[in-house]
Every structure is written in C-alpha cells, then in structure tokens.
Amino acid sequence: MRVLVITGAGVSAESGIPTFRGKDGYWRNLDPAKLATPEAFAKNPNLVWEWYRERRQRIRNAQPNTAHQAIAKLAQHAHEFLLVTQNVDDLHTRADSPKEKMVQIHGDIFVTRCSRCDFSRDEPEQEYEQEQERRDANLPRCPRCGALMRPGVVWFGEQLDSRKIDIVEDYLARGDVDLTFVVGTTALFGYIVDWATRARGQNGELVEVNPDETPLSRFATKLVREPPAIALPRLINEILRFVRHST
Ligand code: OAD
C-alpha cells in the first residue's frame, strides 16, 4: 500500500492552534500582507517577529492530538508513506511521525534563518530564544553576515524550497498511490490540488477529511465531513484492520 497524506492547519486545530481561514482563523482578523510577506518583514520586522514568537510559544504549549497520532500510526504500517504538511508547527513530529517520511512544505516555525545568507539555526527551546533576544536586543542578527534573521517559513510571494518539491515529485513518480488523505486544508494552493489529484490517478482513493467543502472536494472519492481529530483515528483503524485481514 502506497500512501500520501497532505495536511493543513485543520489537523492542529483540535490542539488549540488557530487555523488561517477556518472559524476564528488568523486571516479572519489579521492581514497576511502585514505579517507573512517579505515586504512586511522589511517594513516592520519587530511586528513580524512578535507574531511568530507568540505563535512559537502557543505551539510549545500545545500537544499533538488524535489526528496527528493516527497519521503517525498509518506511517508506521503503510508499505510506502509520505506526509506533506503545510503546517509549520512540530506536532506531527511530536506525535512520532517519522521525519524521513515527512515534508514541511511551508517550512518550520522553529527554524530561524538569515534573510540574506544561508545560515540557519533551530530554536525549539524557549530559554535559548529568550537568551538570543537579550543578546540581540530583540531583533536577531546573523552571526555570519550581520543581516536580520527571520523565521524559517515560506511567506506569500516566495518560492517553495525546490528540494522539498523534489521529494514530493519523486514519491509521485515512483508509482501509483493507492490511498491519498487530504486533511484539514482549504486546498487553496494549486500545488496541493495538483499533488492530490495526480496521486489519486485513475484508480487510487482520495479521501478528504474536512468539515467544509474545498476546491479539492469534487476530485475526492470519499468525503468525510468531520474534524480530523474525530474522523482520522476511526478511518485509519478501519484501514489497518482491512489491510491486516487481506494479507
Ligand atoms: P486554512 O486555515 O486555510 O484551512 C484550514 C481548514 O481546516 C479549513 O478548511 C477548515 O474547514 C478545516 N478544519 C478542519 N477541522 C477543523 C477544526 N477542528 N477547526 C477549524 N477548522 C477545521 O489552513 P491551510 O489550508 O493549512 O501558509 O492553509 C494553507 C496555508 O495558508 C498555510 O500553510 C499558511 C496559510 O496562509 C502560509 O503562511 C504561506
């Protein structure tokens, strides 16, 4: 069984991490152009860092939920598996999804990278970050070239990392995907719809788990209109039971 799982903010909603466009989502009250673009960072890096530091803290205090755990279980049992997540949080990893079978296509909020050169560092611990802030008088600077450091995420108007695209493309090119799950994403980005529909191909199953309709819904072979934390444990247990009985 070859499996592809694509996740978005809805998968972490049940852990208390706001989505972007769902109910009470960030983009319902905040303007992405002021917080998540290279222009916003150039204009007001303090404001951008403040928002990302707040988000980092919220994620550190959150726990993976049953949807993250069910996906990790599927990863362990599927013959071949890839998780493509748009989430910059670390909840899939903390639920034990194998890192080598996961691509964070929009980056990692706990990475701080230089806005000019290729220097980057991981900042999972709050203490380390606070220490850096004190030393850098609030705005972190690159120890190598002196430019401002920025969060290691993809902003609007930026390219995806081509090495990460290659991982997804290679997985699709290696053979048919039997089962594709698209979970908790509004699927607004063309590449998400493209990967999901190509993975489905002629014969594969494409299961959308989302309380709301999305542009992907019409391509799905099964629609599950429930929150991921409720639906996924049940669906994945059913699949694993079926696979065990048929092998
Ligand atoms: P969105 O906030 O656009 O979509 C979240 C989806 O999850 C919606 O379709 C909700 O209906 C659904 N959902 C499922 N369960 C939910 C629950 N319990 N509570 C609330 N909503 C639930 O998030 P993404 O599709 O991940 O990118 O957004 C994609 C990208 O747009 C993000 O990675 C981010 C954002 O701007 C960048 O910042 C580049």
Short mmCIF file of C-alpha atoms and ligand atoms in Angstrom, two decimals:
data_model
loop_
_atom_site.label_atom_id
_atom_site.label_comp_id
_atom_site.label_asym_id
_atom_site.label_seq_id
_atom_site.Cartn_x
_atom_site.Cartn_y
_atom_site.Cartn_z
CA MET A 1 0.00 0.00 0.00
CA ARG A 2 1.45 3.37 -1.08
CA VAL A 3 0.01 6.23 0.94
CA LEU A 4 0.20 10.01 0.68
CA VAL A 5 -1.17 12.26 3.42
CA ILE A 6 -1.48 16.01 2.92
CA THR A 7 -2.33 18.08 5.97
CA GLY A 8 -3.17 21.70 6.74
CA ALA A 9 -3.98 23.84 9.75
CA GLY A 10 -7.23 21.97 10.49
CA VAL A 11 -5.24 18.98 11.72
CA SER A 12 -3.75 21.08 14.56
CA ALA A 13 -6.98 22.97 15.35
CA GLU A 14 -8.00 20.45 17.98
CA SER A 15 -4.64 21.06 19.70
CA GLY A 16 -5.57 24.71 20.13
CA ILE A 17 -3.52 26.10 17.24
CA PRO A 18 -5.68 28.53 15.23
CA THR A 19 -6.21 27.81 11.54
CA PHE A 20 -5.81 30.60 8.96
CA ARG A 21 -9.16 30.66 7.20
CA GLY A 22 -11.30 28.36 9.36
CA LYS A 23 -13.50 29.56 12.23
CA ASP A 24 -11.50 32.07 14.35
CA GLY A 25 -8.59 31.62 11.92
CA TYR A 26 -5.70 34.12 11.86
CA TRP A 27 -6.62 35.59 8.49
CA ARG A 28 -10.14 36.37 9.69
CA ASN A 29 -8.76 39.19 11.86
CA LEU A 30 -5.20 39.80 10.73
CA ASP A 31 -3.87 40.96 7.39
CA PRO A 32 -1.42 38.44 5.87
CA ALA A 33 0.19 41.26 3.87
CA LYS A 34 1.31 42.83 7.18
CA LEU A 35 2.64 39.64 8.77
CA ALA A 36 3.56 36.99 6.24
CA THR A 37 5.34 38.63 3.30
CA PRO A 38 8.97 39.67 2.70
CA GLU A 39 7.69 43.26 2.31
CA ALA A 40 6.04 43.17 5.75
CA PHE A 41 9.30 41.94 7.27
CA ALA A 42 11.32 44.67 5.54
CA LYS A 43 8.89 47.31 6.76
CA ASN A 44 8.28 46.15 10.32
CA PRO A 45 10.47 43.22 11.42
CA ASN A 46 9.57 43.79 15.08
CA LEU A 47 5.88 43.25 14.42
CA VAL A 48 6.54 40.14 12.33
CA TRP A 49 8.88 38.64 14.97
CA GLU A 50 6.38 39.43 17.72
CA TRP A 51 3.68 37.46 15.89
CA TYR A 52 5.96 34.50 15.18
CA ARG A 53 7.30 34.39 18.75
CA GLU A 54 3.75 34.34 20.06
CA ARG A 55 2.90 31.51 17.70
CA ARG A 56 6.03 29.59 18.68
CA GLN A 57 5.02 29.85 22.33
CA ARG A 58 1.48 28.69 21.65
CA ILE A 59 2.81 25.67 19.74
CA ARG A 60 5.31 24.80 22.50
CA ASN A 61 2.41 24.74 24.96
CA ALA A 62 0.22 22.58 22.68
CA GLN A 63 0.10 18.79 22.46
CA PRO A 64 -0.42 16.58 19.39
CA ASN A 65 -3.99 15.34 19.08
CA THR A 66 -5.57 12.08 17.96
CA ALA A 67 -5.33 13.10 14.29
CA HIS A 68 -1.53 13.54 14.48
CA GLN A 69 -1.29 10.22 16.32
CA ALA A 70 -3.44 8.36 13.78
CA ILE A 71 -1.31 9.68 10.90
CA ALA A 72 1.86 8.54 12.68
CA LYS A 73 0.33 5.08 13.10
CA LEU A 74 -0.52 4.91 9.40
CA ALA A 75 3.07 5.95 8.57
CA GLN A 76 4.38 3.05 10.64
CA HIS A 77 2.17 0.46 8.94
CA ALA A 78 1.99 1.58 5.31
CA HIS A 79 4.32 -0.13 2.88
CA GLU A 80 5.36 3.25 1.47
CA PHE A 81 4.37 6.55 3.01
CA LEU A 82 4.83 10.30 2.60
CA LEU A 83 3.35 13.09 4.72
CA VAL A 84 3.24 16.53 3.11
CA THR A 85 2.24 19.11 5.67
CA GLN A 86 1.62 22.81 5.18
CA ASN A 87 1.89 23.22 8.93
CA VAL A 88 4.96 24.91 10.34
CA ASP A 89 4.29 23.51 13.83
CA ASP A 90 6.10 20.40 15.16
CA LEU A 91 3.03 18.43 16.25
CA HIS A 92 3.38 15.70 13.61
CA THR A 93 6.96 15.09 14.75
CA ARG A 94 5.99 15.11 18.41
CA ALA A 95 3.30 12.51 17.62
CA ASP A 96 6.15 10.33 16.25
CA SER A 97 5.58 10.71 12.52
CA PRO A 98 8.94 9.66 11.05
CA LYS A 99 10.89 12.73 9.93
CA GLU A 100 12.33 10.95 6.90
CA LYS A 101 8.80 10.39 5.58
CA MET A 102 7.63 13.97 6.07
CA VAL A 103 7.97 17.24 4.16
CA GLN A 104 7.10 20.59 5.76
CA ILE A 105 6.38 22.33 2.51
CA HIS A 106 5.85 25.77 4.12
CA GLY A 107 8.88 25.49 6.41
CA ASP A 108 9.41 25.11 10.13
CA ILE A 109 8.48 27.84 12.62
CA PHE A 110 11.24 26.72 14.99
CA VAL A 111 13.95 27.43 12.45
CA THR A 112 15.47 30.92 12.43
CA ARG A 113 17.34 31.71 9.26
CA CYS A 114 19.26 34.59 7.80
CA SER A 115 17.34 36.89 5.48
CA ARG A 116 20.48 37.24 3.32
CA CYS A 117 22.87 34.26 3.51
CA ASP A 118 22.16 30.55 4.05
CA PHE A 119 22.86 30.47 7.80
CA SER A 120 20.10 28.92 9.92
CA ARG A 121 19.61 27.52 13.40
CA ASP A 122 16.93 25.51 15.25
CA GLU A 123 15.18 27.16 18.16
CA PRO A 124 12.89 24.62 19.76
CA GLU A 125 13.62 25.79 23.31
CA GLN A 126 12.15 28.96 24.72
CA GLU A 127 15.12 29.61 27.03
CA TYR A 128 17.54 29.63 24.14
CA GLU A 129 15.35 32.00 22.19
CA GLN A 130 15.00 34.41 25.12
CA GLU A 131 18.75 34.38 25.57
CA GLN A 132 19.19 35.21 21.88
CA GLU A 133 16.65 38.04 22.14
CA ARG A 134 18.51 39.60 25.06
CA ARG A 135 21.81 39.34 23.29
CA ASP A 136 20.44 40.68 20.02
CA ALA A 137 18.42 43.49 21.61
CA ASN A 138 15.16 41.97 20.36
CA LEU A 139 15.89 41.53 16.68
CA PRO A 140 18.14 38.57 15.95
CA ARG A 141 21.05 39.16 13.55
CA CYS A 142 23.01 36.62 11.57
CA PRO A 143 26.26 35.69 13.34
CA ARG A 144 27.85 35.11 9.93
CA CYS A 145 26.85 38.17 7.83
CA GLY A 146 25.05 40.52 10.24
CA ALA A 147 21.76 40.68 8.31
CA LEU A 148 18.44 40.29 10.13
CA MET A 149 17.40 36.76 10.95
CA ARG A 150 13.85 35.72 10.06
CA PRO A 151 11.52 32.79 10.75
CA GLY A 152 12.25 29.74 8.56
CA VAL A 153 8.83 29.68 6.95
CA VAL A 154 7.56 30.34 3.44
CA TRP A 155 5.79 33.68 3.08
CA PHE A 156 3.30 34.81 0.44
CA GLY A 157 5.13 35.69 -2.75
CA GLU A 158 8.04 33.33 -2.00
CA GLN A 159 9.07 30.15 -3.78
CA LEU A 160 8.78 26.76 -2.17
CA ASP A 161 12.07 25.01 -1.43
CA SER A 162 12.86 23.08 -4.62
CA ARG A 163 14.45 20.20 -2.64
CA LYS A 164 11.15 19.70 -0.86
CA ILE A 165 9.18 19.82 -4.12
CA ASP A 166 11.56 17.15 -5.46
CA ILE A 167 10.77 14.82 -2.55
CA VAL A 168 7.05 15.01 -3.36
CA GLU A 169 7.58 14.72 -7.11
CA ASP A 170 9.92 11.72 -6.68
CA TYR A 171 7.36 9.99 -4.49
CA LEU A 172 4.65 10.52 -7.12
CA ALA A 173 6.96 9.41 -9.92
CA ARG A 174 7.91 6.15 -8.19
CA GLY A 175 4.46 4.61 -8.70
CA ASP A 176 0.73 4.78 -8.17
CA VAL A 177 -0.52 5.97 -4.82
CA ASP A 178 -3.27 3.67 -3.53
CA LEU A 179 -4.58 5.97 -0.83
CA THR A 180 -4.36 9.76 -0.52
CA PHE A 181 -5.71 11.60 2.50
CA VAL A 182 -6.16 15.38 2.37
CA VAL A 183 -6.85 16.58 5.85
CA GLY A 184 -7.81 19.98 7.31
CA THR A 185 -6.75 22.24 4.49
CA THR A 186 -8.70 24.71 2.37
CA ALA A 187 -6.50 23.46 -0.52
CA LEU A 188 -6.23 26.95 -1.94
CA PHE A 189 -2.76 26.45 -3.36
CA GLY A 190 -2.60 24.94 -6.83
CA TYR A 191 0.24 22.58 -5.94
CA ILE A 192 -1.85 20.94 -3.19
CA VAL A 193 -4.71 20.17 -5.59
CA ASP A 194 -2.21 19.10 -8.26
CA TRP A 195 -0.33 16.66 -5.99
CA ALA A 196 -3.52 15.20 -4.54
CA THR A 197 -5.21 14.64 -7.91
CA ARG A 198 -2.07 13.25 -9.55
CA ALA A 199 -1.56 10.90 -6.60
CA ARG A 200 -5.11 9.67 -6.96
CA GLY A 201 -4.59 8.94 -10.66
CA GLN A 202 -7.11 6.62 -12.29
CA ASN A 203 -7.52 4.01 -9.60
CA GLY A 204 -6.47 5.45 -6.26
CA GLU A 205 -8.66 6.53 -3.38
CA LEU A 206 -8.70 10.23 -2.48
CA VAL A 207 -10.23 10.88 0.92
CA GLU A 208 -10.90 14.42 2.05
CA VAL A 209 -11.32 14.93 5.79
CA ASN A 210 -12.70 18.41 6.41
CA PRO A 211 -15.92 19.75 7.91
CA ASP A 212 -16.16 22.16 4.96
CA GLU A 213 -16.13 21.92 1.20
CA THR A 214 -12.89 22.84 -0.61
CA PRO A 215 -11.72 23.08 -4.25
CA LEU A 216 -10.50 19.50 -3.86
CA SER A 217 -13.83 18.06 -2.79
CA ARG A 218 -15.04 17.36 -6.33
CA PHE A 219 -11.99 15.17 -7.01
CA ALA A 220 -12.35 13.09 -3.86
CA THR A 221 -13.60 9.51 -3.93
CA LYS A 222 -14.74 9.88 -0.32
CA LEU A 223 -15.74 12.96 1.68
CA VAL A 224 -15.59 12.88 5.45
CA ARG A 225 -17.23 15.99 6.84
CA GLU A 226 -15.89 15.79 10.38
CA PRO A 227 -12.98 17.36 12.28
CA PRO A 228 -9.76 15.37 11.68
CA ALA A 229 -9.25 14.56 15.38
CA ILE A 230 -12.59 12.74 15.41
CA ALA A 231 -12.59 11.13 11.98
CA LEU A 232 -8.97 10.06 11.44
CA PRO A 233 -8.47 7.60 14.32
CA ARG A 234 -11.60 5.72 13.19
CA LEU A 235 -10.77 5.79 9.47
CA ILE A 236 -7.16 4.75 9.95
CA ASN A 237 -8.04 1.92 12.33
CA GLU A 238 -10.53 0.64 9.74
CA ILE A 239 -7.88 0.74 7.02
CA LEU A 240 -5.28 -1.03 9.13
CA ARG A 241 -7.79 -3.72 10.11
CA PHE A 242 -8.71 -4.24 6.46
CA VAL A 243 -5.05 -4.46 5.41
CA ARG A 244 -4.26 -6.98 8.17
CA HIS A 245 -7.20 -9.20 7.12
CA SER A 246 -6.35 -9.13 3.45
CA THR A 247 -2.63 -10.02 3.82
P1 OAD B 1 -6.70 27.04 6.44
O1 OAD B 1 -6.90 27.80 7.69
O2 OAD B 1 -6.81 27.77 5.14
O3 OAD B 1 -7.70 25.83 6.37
C1 OAD B 1 -7.99 25.02 7.48
C2 OAD B 1 -9.05 24.04 7.07
O4 OAD B 1 -9.23 23.13 8.13
C3 OAD B 1 -10.42 24.63 6.75
O5 OAD B 1 -10.89 24.10 5.53
C4 OAD B 1 -11.29 24.17 7.91
O6 OAD B 1 -12.61 23.92 7.48
C5 OAD B 1 -10.61 22.86 8.27
N1 OAD B 1 -10.83 22.31 9.61
C6 OAD B 1 -10.82 21.01 9.88
N2 OAD B 1 -11.03 20.77 11.17
C7 OAD B 1 -11.15 21.95 11.76
C8 OAD B 1 -11.36 22.33 13.11
N3 OAD B 1 -11.48 21.45 14.08
N4 OAD B 1 -11.41 23.65 13.36
C9 OAD B 1 -11.27 24.55 12.36
N5 OAD B 1 -11.06 24.21 11.07
C10 OAD B 1 -11.01 22.93 10.76
O7 OAD B 1 -5.28 26.33 6.58
P2 OAD B 1 -4.37 25.70 5.42
O8 OAD B 1 -5.19 25.13 4.33
O9 OAD B 1 -3.40 24.84 6.10
O10 OAD B 1 0.61 29.47 4.52
O11 OAD B 1 -3.65 27.00 4.88
C11 OAD B 1 -2.68 26.85 3.92
C12 OAD B 1 -1.65 27.91 4.09
O12 OAD B 1 -2.26 29.20 4.09
C13 OAD B 1 -0.89 27.88 5.40
O13 OAD B 1 0.17 26.98 5.39
C14 OAD B 1 -0.40 29.29 5.52
C15 OAD B 1 -1.69 29.97 5.19
O14 OAD B 1 -1.62 31.29 4.81
C16 OAD B 1 1.47 30.46 4.60
O15 OAD B 1 1.52 31.20 5.56
C17 OAD B 1 2.38 30.54 3.42
#
